[in-house]
mmCIF file of C-alpha atoms in Angstrom:
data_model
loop_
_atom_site.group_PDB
_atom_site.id
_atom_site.type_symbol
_atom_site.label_atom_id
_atom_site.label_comp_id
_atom_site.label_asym_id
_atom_site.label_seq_id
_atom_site.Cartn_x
_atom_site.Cartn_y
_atom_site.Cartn_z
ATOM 1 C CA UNK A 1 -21.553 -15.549 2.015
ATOM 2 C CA UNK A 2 -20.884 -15.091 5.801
ATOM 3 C CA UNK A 3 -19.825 -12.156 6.739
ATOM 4 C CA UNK A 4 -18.964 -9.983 10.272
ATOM 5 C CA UNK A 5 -21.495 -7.445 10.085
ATOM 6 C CA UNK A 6 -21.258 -3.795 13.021
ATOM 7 C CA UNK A 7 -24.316 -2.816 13.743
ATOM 8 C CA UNK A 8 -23.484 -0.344 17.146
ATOM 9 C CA UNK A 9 -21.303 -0.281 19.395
ATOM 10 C CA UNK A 10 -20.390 -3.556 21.429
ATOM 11 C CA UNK A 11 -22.838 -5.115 18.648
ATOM 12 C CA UNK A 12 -20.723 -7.100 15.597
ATOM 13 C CA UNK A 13 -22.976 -10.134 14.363
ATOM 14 C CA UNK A 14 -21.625 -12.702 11.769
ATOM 15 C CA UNK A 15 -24.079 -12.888 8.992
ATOM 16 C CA UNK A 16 -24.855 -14.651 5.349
ATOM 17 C CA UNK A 17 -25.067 -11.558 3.385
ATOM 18 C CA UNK A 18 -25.274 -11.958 -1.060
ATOM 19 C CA UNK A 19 -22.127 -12.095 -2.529
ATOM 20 C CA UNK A 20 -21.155 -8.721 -4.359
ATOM 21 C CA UNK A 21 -21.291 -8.336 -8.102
ATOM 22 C CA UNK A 22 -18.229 -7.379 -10.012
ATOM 23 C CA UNK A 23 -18.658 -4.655 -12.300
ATOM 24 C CA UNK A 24 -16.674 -2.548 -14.953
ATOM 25 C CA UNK A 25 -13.525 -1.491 -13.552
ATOM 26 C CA UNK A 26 -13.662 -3.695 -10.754
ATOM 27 C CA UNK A 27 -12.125 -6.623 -9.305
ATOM 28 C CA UNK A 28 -13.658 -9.618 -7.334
ATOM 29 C CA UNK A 29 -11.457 -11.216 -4.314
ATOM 30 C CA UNK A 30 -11.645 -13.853 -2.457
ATOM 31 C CA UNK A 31 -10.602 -13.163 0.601
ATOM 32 C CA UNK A 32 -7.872 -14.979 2.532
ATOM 33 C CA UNK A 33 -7.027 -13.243 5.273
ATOM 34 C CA UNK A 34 -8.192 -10.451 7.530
ATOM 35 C CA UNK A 35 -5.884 -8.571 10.295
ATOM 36 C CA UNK A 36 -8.310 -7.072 13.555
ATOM 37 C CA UNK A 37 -7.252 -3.958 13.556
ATOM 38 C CA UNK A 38 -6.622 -1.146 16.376
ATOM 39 C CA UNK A 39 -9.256 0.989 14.398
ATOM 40 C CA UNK A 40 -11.887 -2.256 14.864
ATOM 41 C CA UNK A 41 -11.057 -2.530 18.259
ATOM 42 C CA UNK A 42 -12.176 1.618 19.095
ATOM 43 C CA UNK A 43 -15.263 0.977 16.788
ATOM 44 C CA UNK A 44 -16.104 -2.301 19.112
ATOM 45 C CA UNK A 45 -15.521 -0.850 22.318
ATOM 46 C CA UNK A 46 -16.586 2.857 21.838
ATOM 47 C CA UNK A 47 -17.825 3.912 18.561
ATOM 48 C CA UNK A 48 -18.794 3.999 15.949
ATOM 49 C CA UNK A 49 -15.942 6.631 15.062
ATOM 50 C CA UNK A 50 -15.059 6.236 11.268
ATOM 51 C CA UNK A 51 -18.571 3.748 10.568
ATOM 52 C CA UNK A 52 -21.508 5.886 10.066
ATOM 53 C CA UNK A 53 -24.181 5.556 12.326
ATOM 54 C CA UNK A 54 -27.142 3.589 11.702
ATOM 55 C CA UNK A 55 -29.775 6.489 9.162
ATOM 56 C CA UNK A 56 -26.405 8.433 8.779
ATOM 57 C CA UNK A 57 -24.899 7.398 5.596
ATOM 58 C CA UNK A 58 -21.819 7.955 4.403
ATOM 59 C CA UNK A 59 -21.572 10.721 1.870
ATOM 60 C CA UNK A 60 -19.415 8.736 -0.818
ATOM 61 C CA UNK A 61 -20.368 4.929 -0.274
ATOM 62 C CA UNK A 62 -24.068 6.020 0.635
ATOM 63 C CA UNK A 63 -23.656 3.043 3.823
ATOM 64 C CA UNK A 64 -24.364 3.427 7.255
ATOM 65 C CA UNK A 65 -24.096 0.394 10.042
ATOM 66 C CA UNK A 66 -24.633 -2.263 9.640
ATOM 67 C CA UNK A 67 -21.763 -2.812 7.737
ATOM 68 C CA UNK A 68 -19.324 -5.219 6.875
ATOM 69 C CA UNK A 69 -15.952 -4.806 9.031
ATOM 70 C CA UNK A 70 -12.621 -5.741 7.868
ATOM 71 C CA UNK A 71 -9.845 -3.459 6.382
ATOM 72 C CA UNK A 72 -6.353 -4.903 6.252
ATOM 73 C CA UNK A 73 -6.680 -7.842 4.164
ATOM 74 C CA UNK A 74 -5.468 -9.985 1.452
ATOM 75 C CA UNK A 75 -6.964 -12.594 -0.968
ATOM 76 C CA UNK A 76 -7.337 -14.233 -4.637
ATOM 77 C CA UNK A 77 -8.438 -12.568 -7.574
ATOM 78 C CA UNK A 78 -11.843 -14.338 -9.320
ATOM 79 C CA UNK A 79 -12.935 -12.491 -11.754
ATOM 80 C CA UNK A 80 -12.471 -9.102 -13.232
ATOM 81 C CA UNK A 81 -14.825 -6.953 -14.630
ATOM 82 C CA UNK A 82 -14.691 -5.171 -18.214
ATOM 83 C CA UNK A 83 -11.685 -3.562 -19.066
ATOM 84 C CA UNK A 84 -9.615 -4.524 -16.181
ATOM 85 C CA UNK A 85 -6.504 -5.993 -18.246
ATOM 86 C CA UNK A 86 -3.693 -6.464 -15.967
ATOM 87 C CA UNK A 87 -4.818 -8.769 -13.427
ATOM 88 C CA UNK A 88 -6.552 -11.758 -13.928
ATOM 89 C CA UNK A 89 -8.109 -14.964 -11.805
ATOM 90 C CA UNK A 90 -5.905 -16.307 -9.552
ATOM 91 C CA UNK A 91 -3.499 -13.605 -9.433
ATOM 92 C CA UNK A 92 -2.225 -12.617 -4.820
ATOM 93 C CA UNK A 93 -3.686 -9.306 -4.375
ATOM 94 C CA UNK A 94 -3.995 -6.716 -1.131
ATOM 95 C CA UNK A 95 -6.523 -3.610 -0.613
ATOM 96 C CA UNK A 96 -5.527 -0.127 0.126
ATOM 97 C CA UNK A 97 -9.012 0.460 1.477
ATOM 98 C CA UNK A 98 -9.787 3.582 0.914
ATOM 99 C CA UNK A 99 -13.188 5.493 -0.138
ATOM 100 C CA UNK A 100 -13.047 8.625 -1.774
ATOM 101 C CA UNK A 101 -14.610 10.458 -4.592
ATOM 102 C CA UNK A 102 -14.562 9.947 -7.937
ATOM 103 C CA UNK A 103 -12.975 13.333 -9.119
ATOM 104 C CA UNK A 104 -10.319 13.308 -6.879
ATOM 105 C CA UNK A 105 -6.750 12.611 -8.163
ATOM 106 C CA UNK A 106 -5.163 9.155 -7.201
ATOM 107 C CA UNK A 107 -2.827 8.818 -9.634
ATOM 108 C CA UNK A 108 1.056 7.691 -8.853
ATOM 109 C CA UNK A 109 2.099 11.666 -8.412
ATOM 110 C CA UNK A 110 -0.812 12.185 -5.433
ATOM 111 C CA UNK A 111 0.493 12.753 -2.025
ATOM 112 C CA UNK A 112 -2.778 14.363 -0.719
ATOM 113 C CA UNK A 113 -5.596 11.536 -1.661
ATOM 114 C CA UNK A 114 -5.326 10.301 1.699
ATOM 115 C CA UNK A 115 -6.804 13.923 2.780
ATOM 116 C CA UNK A 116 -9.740 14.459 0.425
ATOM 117 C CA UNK A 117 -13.226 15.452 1.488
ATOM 118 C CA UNK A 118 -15.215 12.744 2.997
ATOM 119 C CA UNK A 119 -12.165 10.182 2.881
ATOM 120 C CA UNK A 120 -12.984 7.055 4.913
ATOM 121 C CA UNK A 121 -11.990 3.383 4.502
ATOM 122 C CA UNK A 122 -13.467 -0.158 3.141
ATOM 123 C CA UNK A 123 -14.655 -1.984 5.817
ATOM 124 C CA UNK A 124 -15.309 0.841 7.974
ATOM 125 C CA UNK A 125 -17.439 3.203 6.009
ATOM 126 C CA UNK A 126 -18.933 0.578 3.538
ATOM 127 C CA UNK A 127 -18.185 -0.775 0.099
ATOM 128 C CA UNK A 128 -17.805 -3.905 2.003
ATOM 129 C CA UNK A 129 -14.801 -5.605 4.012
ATOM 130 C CA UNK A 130 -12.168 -8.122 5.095
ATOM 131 C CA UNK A 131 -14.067 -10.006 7.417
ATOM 132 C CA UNK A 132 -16.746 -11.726 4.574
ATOM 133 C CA UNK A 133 -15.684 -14.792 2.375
ATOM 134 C CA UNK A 134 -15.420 -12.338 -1.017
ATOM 135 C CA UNK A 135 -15.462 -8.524 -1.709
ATOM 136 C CA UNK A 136 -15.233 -6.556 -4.964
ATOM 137 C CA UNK A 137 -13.321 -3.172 -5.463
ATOM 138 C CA UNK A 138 -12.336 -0.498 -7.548
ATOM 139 C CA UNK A 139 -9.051 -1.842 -10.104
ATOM 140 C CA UNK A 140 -7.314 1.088 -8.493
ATOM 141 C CA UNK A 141 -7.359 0.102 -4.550
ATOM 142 C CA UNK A 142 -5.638 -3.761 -5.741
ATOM 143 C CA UNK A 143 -2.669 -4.387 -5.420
ATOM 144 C CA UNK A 144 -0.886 -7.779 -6.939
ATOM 145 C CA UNK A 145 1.756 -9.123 -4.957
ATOM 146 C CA UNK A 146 4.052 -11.902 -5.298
ATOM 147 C CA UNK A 147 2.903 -15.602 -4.880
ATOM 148 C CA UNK A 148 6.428 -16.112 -2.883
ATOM 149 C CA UNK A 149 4.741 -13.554 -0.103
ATOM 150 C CA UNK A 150 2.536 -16.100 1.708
ATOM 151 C CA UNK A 151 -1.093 -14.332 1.656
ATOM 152 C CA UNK A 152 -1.384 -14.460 5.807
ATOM 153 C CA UNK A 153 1.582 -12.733 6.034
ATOM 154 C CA UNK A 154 0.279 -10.256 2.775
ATOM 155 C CA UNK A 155 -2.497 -9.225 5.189
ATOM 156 C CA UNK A 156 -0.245 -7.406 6.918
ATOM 157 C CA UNK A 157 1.023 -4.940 4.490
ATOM 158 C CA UNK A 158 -1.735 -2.735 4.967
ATOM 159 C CA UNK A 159 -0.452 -2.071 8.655
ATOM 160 C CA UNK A 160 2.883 -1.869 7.398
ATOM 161 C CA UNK A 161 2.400 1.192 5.032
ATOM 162 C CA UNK A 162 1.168 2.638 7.744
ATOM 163 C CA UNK A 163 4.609 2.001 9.271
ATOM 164 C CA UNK A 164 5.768 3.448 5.613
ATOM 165 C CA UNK A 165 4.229 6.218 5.349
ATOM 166 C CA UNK A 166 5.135 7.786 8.840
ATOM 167 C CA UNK A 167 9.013 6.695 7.468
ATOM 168 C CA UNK A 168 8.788 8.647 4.631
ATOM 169 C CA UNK A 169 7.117 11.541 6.762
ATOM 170 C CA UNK A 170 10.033 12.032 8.761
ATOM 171 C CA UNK A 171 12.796 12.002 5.794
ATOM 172 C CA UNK A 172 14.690 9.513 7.577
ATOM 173 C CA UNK A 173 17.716 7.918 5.887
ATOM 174 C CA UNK A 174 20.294 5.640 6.137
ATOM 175 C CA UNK A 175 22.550 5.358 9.206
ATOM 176 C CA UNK A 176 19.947 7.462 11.289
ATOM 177 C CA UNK A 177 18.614 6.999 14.886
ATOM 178 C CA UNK A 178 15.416 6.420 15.259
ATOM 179 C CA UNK A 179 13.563 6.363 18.548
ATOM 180 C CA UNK A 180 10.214 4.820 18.369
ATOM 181 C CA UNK A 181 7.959 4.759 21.786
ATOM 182 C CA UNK A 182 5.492 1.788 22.049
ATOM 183 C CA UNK A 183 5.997 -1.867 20.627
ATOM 184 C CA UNK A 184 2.674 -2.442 19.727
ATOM 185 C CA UNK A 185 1.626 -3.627 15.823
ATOM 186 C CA UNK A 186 2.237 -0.288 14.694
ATOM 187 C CA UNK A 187 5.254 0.530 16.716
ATOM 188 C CA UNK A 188 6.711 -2.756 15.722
ATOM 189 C CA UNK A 189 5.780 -2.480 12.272
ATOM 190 C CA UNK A 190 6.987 0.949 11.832
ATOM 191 C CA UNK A 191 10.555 -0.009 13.653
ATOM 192 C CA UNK A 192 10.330 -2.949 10.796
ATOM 193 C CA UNK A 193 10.546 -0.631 8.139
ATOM 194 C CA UNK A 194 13.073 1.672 9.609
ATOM 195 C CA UNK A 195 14.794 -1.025 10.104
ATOM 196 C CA UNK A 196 14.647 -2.164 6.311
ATOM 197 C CA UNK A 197 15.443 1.592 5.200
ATOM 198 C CA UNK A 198 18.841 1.196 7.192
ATOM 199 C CA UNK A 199 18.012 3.339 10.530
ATOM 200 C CA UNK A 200 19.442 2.554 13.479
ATOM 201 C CA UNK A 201 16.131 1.806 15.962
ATOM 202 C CA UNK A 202 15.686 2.045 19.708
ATOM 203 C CA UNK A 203 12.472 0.822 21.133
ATOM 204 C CA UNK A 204 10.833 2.663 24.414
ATOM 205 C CA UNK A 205 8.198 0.226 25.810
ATOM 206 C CA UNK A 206 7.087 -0.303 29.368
ATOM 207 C CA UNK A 207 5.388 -4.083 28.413
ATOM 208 C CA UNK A 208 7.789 -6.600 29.261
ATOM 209 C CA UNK A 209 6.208 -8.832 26.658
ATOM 210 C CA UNK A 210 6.103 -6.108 24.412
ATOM 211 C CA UNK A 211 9.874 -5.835 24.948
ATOM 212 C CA UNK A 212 10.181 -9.663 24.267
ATOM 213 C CA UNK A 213 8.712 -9.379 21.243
ATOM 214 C CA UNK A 214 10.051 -6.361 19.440
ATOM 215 C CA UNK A 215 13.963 -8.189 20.299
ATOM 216 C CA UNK A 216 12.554 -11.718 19.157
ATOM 217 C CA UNK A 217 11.670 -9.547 15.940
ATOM 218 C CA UNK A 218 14.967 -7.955 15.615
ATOM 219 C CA UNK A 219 13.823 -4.509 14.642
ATOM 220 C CA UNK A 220 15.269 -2.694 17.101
ATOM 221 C CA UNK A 221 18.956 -2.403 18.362
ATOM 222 C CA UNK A 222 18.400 -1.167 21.449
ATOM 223 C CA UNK A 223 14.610 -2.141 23.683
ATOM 224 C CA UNK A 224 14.477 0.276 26.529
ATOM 225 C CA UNK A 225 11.940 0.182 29.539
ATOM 226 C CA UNK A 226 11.015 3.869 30.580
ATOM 227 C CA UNK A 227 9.966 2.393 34.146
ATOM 228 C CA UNK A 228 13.277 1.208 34.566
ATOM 229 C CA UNK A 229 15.594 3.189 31.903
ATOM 230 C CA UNK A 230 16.553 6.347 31.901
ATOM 231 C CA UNK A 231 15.828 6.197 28.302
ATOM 232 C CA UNK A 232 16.747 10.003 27.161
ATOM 233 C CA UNK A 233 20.212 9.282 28.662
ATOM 234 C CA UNK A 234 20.479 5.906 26.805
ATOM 235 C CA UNK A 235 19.571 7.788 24.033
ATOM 236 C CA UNK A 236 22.047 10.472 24.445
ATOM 237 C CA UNK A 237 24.536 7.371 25.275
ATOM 238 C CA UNK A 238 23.867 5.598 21.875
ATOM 239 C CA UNK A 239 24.153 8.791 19.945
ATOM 240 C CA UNK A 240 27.422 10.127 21.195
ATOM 241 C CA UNK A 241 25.454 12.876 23.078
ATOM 242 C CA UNK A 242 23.789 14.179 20.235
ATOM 243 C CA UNK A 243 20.102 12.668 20.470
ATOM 244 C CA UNK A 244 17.994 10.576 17.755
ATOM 245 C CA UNK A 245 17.776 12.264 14.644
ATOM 246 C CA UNK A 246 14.177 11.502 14.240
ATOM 247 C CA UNK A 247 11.030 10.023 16.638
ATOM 248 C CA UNK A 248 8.021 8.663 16.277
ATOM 249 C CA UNK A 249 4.760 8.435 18.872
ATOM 250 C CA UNK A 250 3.501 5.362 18.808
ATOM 251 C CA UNK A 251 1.264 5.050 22.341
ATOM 252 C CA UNK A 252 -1.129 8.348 22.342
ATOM 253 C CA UNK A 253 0.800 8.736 26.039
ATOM 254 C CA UNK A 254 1.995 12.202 27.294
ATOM 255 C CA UNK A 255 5.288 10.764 28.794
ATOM 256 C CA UNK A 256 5.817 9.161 25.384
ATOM 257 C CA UNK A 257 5.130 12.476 23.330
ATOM 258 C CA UNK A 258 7.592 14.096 26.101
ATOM 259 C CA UNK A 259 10.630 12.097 26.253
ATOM 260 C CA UNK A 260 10.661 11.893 22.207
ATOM 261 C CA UNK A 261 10.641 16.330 22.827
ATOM 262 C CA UNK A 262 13.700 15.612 25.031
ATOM 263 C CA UNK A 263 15.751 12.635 23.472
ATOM 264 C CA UNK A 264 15.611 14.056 19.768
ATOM 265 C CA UNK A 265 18.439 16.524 18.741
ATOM 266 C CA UNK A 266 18.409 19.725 17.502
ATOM 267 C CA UNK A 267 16.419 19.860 14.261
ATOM 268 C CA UNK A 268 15.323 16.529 15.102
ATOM 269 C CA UNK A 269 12.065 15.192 13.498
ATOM 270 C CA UNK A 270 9.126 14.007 15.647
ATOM 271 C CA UNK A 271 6.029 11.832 13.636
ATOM 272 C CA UNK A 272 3.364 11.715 15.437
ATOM 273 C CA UNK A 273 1.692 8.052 14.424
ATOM 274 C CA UNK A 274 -0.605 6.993 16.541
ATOM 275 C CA UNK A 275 -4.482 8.407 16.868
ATOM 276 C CA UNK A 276 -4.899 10.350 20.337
ATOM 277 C CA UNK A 277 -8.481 10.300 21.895
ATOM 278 C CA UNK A 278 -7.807 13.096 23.883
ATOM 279 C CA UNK A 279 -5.528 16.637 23.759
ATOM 280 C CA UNK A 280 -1.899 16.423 23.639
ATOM 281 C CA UNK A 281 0.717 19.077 25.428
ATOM 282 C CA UNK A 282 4.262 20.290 24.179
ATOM 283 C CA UNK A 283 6.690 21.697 25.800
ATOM 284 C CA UNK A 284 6.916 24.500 23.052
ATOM 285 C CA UNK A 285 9.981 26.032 24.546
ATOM 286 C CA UNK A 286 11.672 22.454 24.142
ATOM 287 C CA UNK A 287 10.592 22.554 20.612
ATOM 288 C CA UNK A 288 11.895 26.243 19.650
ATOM 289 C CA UNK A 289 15.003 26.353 21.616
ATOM 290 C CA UNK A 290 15.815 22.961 19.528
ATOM 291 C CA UNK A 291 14.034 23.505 16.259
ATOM 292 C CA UNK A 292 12.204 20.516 16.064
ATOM 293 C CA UNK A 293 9.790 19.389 13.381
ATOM 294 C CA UNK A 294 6.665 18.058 14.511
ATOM 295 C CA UNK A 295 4.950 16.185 11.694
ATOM 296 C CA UNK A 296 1.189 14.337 11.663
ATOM 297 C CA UNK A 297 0.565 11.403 9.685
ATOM 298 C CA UNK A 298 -2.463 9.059 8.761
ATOM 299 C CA UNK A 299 -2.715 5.735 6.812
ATOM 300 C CA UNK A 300 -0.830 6.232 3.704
ATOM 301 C CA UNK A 301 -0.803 7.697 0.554
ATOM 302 C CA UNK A 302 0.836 5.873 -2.636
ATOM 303 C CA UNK A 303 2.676 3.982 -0.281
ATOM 304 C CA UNK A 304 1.587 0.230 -1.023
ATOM 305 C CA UNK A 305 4.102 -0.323 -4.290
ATOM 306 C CA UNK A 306 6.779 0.490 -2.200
ATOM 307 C CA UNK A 307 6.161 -1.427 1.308
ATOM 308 C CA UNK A 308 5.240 -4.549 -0.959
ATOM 309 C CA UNK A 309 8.839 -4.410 -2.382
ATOM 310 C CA UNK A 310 10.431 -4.385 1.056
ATOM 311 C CA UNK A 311 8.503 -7.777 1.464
ATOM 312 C CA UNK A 312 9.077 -9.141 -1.494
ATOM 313 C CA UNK A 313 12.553 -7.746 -1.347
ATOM 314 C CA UNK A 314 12.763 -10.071 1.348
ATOM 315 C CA UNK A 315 13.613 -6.794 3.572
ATOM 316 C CA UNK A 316 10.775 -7.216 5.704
ATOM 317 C CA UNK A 317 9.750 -10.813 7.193
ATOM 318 C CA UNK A 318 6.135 -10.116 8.357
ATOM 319 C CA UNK A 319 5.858 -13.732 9.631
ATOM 320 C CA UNK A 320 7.134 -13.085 13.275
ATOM 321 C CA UNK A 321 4.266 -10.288 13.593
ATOM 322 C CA UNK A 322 1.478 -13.022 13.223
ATOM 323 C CA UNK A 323 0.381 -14.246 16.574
ATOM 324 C CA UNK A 324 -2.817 -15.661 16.223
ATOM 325 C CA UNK A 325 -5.176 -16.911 13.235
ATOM 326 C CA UNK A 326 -8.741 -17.703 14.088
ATOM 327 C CA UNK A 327 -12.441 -18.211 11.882
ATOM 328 C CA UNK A 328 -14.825 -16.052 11.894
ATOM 329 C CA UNK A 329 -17.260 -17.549 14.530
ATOM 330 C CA UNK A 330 -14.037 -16.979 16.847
ATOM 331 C CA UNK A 331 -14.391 -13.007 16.349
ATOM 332 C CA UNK A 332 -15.063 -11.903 19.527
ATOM 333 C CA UNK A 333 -13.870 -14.715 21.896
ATOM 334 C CA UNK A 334 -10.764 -15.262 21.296
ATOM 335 C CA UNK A 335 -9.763 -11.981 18.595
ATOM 336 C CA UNK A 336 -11.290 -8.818 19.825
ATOM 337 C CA UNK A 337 -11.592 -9.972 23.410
ATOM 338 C CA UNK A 338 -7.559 -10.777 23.597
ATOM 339 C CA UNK A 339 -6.798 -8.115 22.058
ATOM 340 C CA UNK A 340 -8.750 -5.812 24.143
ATOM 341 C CA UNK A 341 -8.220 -7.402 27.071
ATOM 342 C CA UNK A 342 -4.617 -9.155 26.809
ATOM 343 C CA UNK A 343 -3.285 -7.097 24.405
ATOM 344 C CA UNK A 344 0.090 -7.533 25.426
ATOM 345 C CA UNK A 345 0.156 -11.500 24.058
ATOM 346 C CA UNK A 346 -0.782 -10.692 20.940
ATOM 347 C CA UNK A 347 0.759 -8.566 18.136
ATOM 348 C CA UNK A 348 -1.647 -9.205 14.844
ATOM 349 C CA UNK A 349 -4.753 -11.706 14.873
ATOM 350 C CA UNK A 350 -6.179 -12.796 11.718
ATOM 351 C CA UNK A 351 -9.240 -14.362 10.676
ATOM 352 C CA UNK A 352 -10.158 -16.821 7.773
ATOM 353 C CA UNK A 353 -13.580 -15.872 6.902
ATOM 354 C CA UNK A 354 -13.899 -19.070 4.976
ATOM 355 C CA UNK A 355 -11.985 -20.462 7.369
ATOM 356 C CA UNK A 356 -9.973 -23.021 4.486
ATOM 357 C CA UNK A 357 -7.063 -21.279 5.746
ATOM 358 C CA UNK A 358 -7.307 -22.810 9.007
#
């Protein structure tokens, strides 16, 4: 089968690779579709960060590059191995991608999985990936979803329990403001969700098509430009004076991180979402004097079950976040290279690796 195989940095190579074997316990997809994701983008440009090194293998999978890339994806059961029992061929199934070890607790209660020793994900620290025609994982890490939920737009609930997860971080409820800074596929996806869980959303975002985008999407009720806006007063104007009740840093930018400090009220909650490549400040006496909460947050954790209902709930529409579908041999051209390059025209590429869905 063809697969996009990383080998080093700046180095991805599409490849016929054997198809894996599906084995007790395990379930064999064929793969639909596969979103590029920020993550891909760092390993591309300047890794490899979460893939291990070529002669540095993994400690769980045992991998190191190359390896197959590929982690927010969605597919078509066919085949199961033994004692797999509730889902069969054919069945609409997504991946929570995650690698961890076998004596650690996943089960429905976990909130800490997520954390474990050694965690990385499928498709960047091995058991193979999106971005190849067929993959095969553990029963636990499939999800079946609805065949109403088209499967391109199922690729994107991976990104969106992202968006999930940081929600349920900040203990956000109905009929709260929510200030999110940066409109890009997390930003937007994360406002999506708020959105869905009744919050109020305002939208800080210096990209005018980035502006375009998140009011074409309607997830926000308010799209600010900090260049422009004075967006802690607007803020302060939408809330009756008070301030959002909760934020969420979605740019790893310092202004960003400091006008969330300022525009939150007292007790407010700040998520931190995005991944920073470099040290962050805080105004600390901002943060006592109002008693914020600062929370961290990464991937998800028992979150899938709940973002798929918001889909098939018909709470989210994912479609508007799909801005580009491509084949494999169209990787690099016209996937990583816009969204390195022109990232502001594009929200979430996907790739075919079959390329029937094309």
């Amino acid at each position: 089968m063809r697969a996009a195989r990383y080998y080093d940095r700046g180095d991805i190579r599409i490849e016929d690779i054997p198809e894996p074997q599906v084995g007790p316990g395990q379930v064999g997809i064929d793969v639909a579709w596969c979103g590029i994701c920020g993550t891909d983008l760092h390993e591309y440009a300047e890794g490899p960060i979460f893939i291990p090194p070529a002669g540095h293998p993994q400690p769980i999978s045992g991998e190191s590059a190359p390896v197959t890339l590929g982690h927010e994806m969605s597919g078509v059961v066919y085949a199961v191995g033994d004692g797999v029992e509730d889902l069969s061929p054919g069945d609409h199934v997504v991946v929570e991608p995650y690698i961890v070890h076998d004596d650690v607790d996943t089960g429905p209660t976990s909130d800490d999985y997520h954390l474990s020793p050694d965690m990385n994900f499928i498709g960047l620290g091995g058991g193979g990936g999106g971005l190849a025609e067929k993959i095969v994982v553990n029963r636990r890490w499939a999800h079946k979803v609805s065949d109403a939920v088209p499967l391109d737009q199922a690729a994107l609930l991976e990104p969106l329990s992202v968006g999930y997860h940081a929600a349920d971080r900040s203990g956000v409820k109905a009929g709260d403001v929510a200030l999110v800074t940066g409109a890009g596929p997390i930003g937007l996806l994360t406002s999506a969700v708020l959105t869905a869980l009744g919050a109020t959303v305002i939208i800080s975002e210096p990209s005018r098509l980035r502006r375009e985008r998140a009011e074409q999407t309607g997830v926000a009720k308010l799209v600010l430009d900090p260049g422009a806006d004075d967006v802690v007063a607007k803020v302060r104007e939408a809330t009756g004076g008070r301030g959002a009740d909760v934020g969420f840093e979605c740019t790893s930018v310092q202004p960003a991180l400091d006008t969330l400090v300022e525009a939150l009220r007292p007790r407010g909650v700040l998520v931190n979402v995005s991944i920073w490549g470099k040290r962050a400040s805080f105004d600390m006496q901002a943060i006592v004097l109002k008693e914020l909460d600062v929370r961290g947050t990464i991937a998800y954790v028992n979150s899938h079950p709940d973002t798929i209902a918001l889909v098939e709930e018909g709470k989210v529409d994912l479609g508007p976040f799909i801005t580009g579908r491509i084949g494999l041999d169209d990787l690099i051209d016209e996937g990583f290279d816009t969204l390195i390059n022109r990232n502001e025209t594009a929200v979430k590429i996907l790739v075919s690796p079959s390329g029937r869905g094309l």
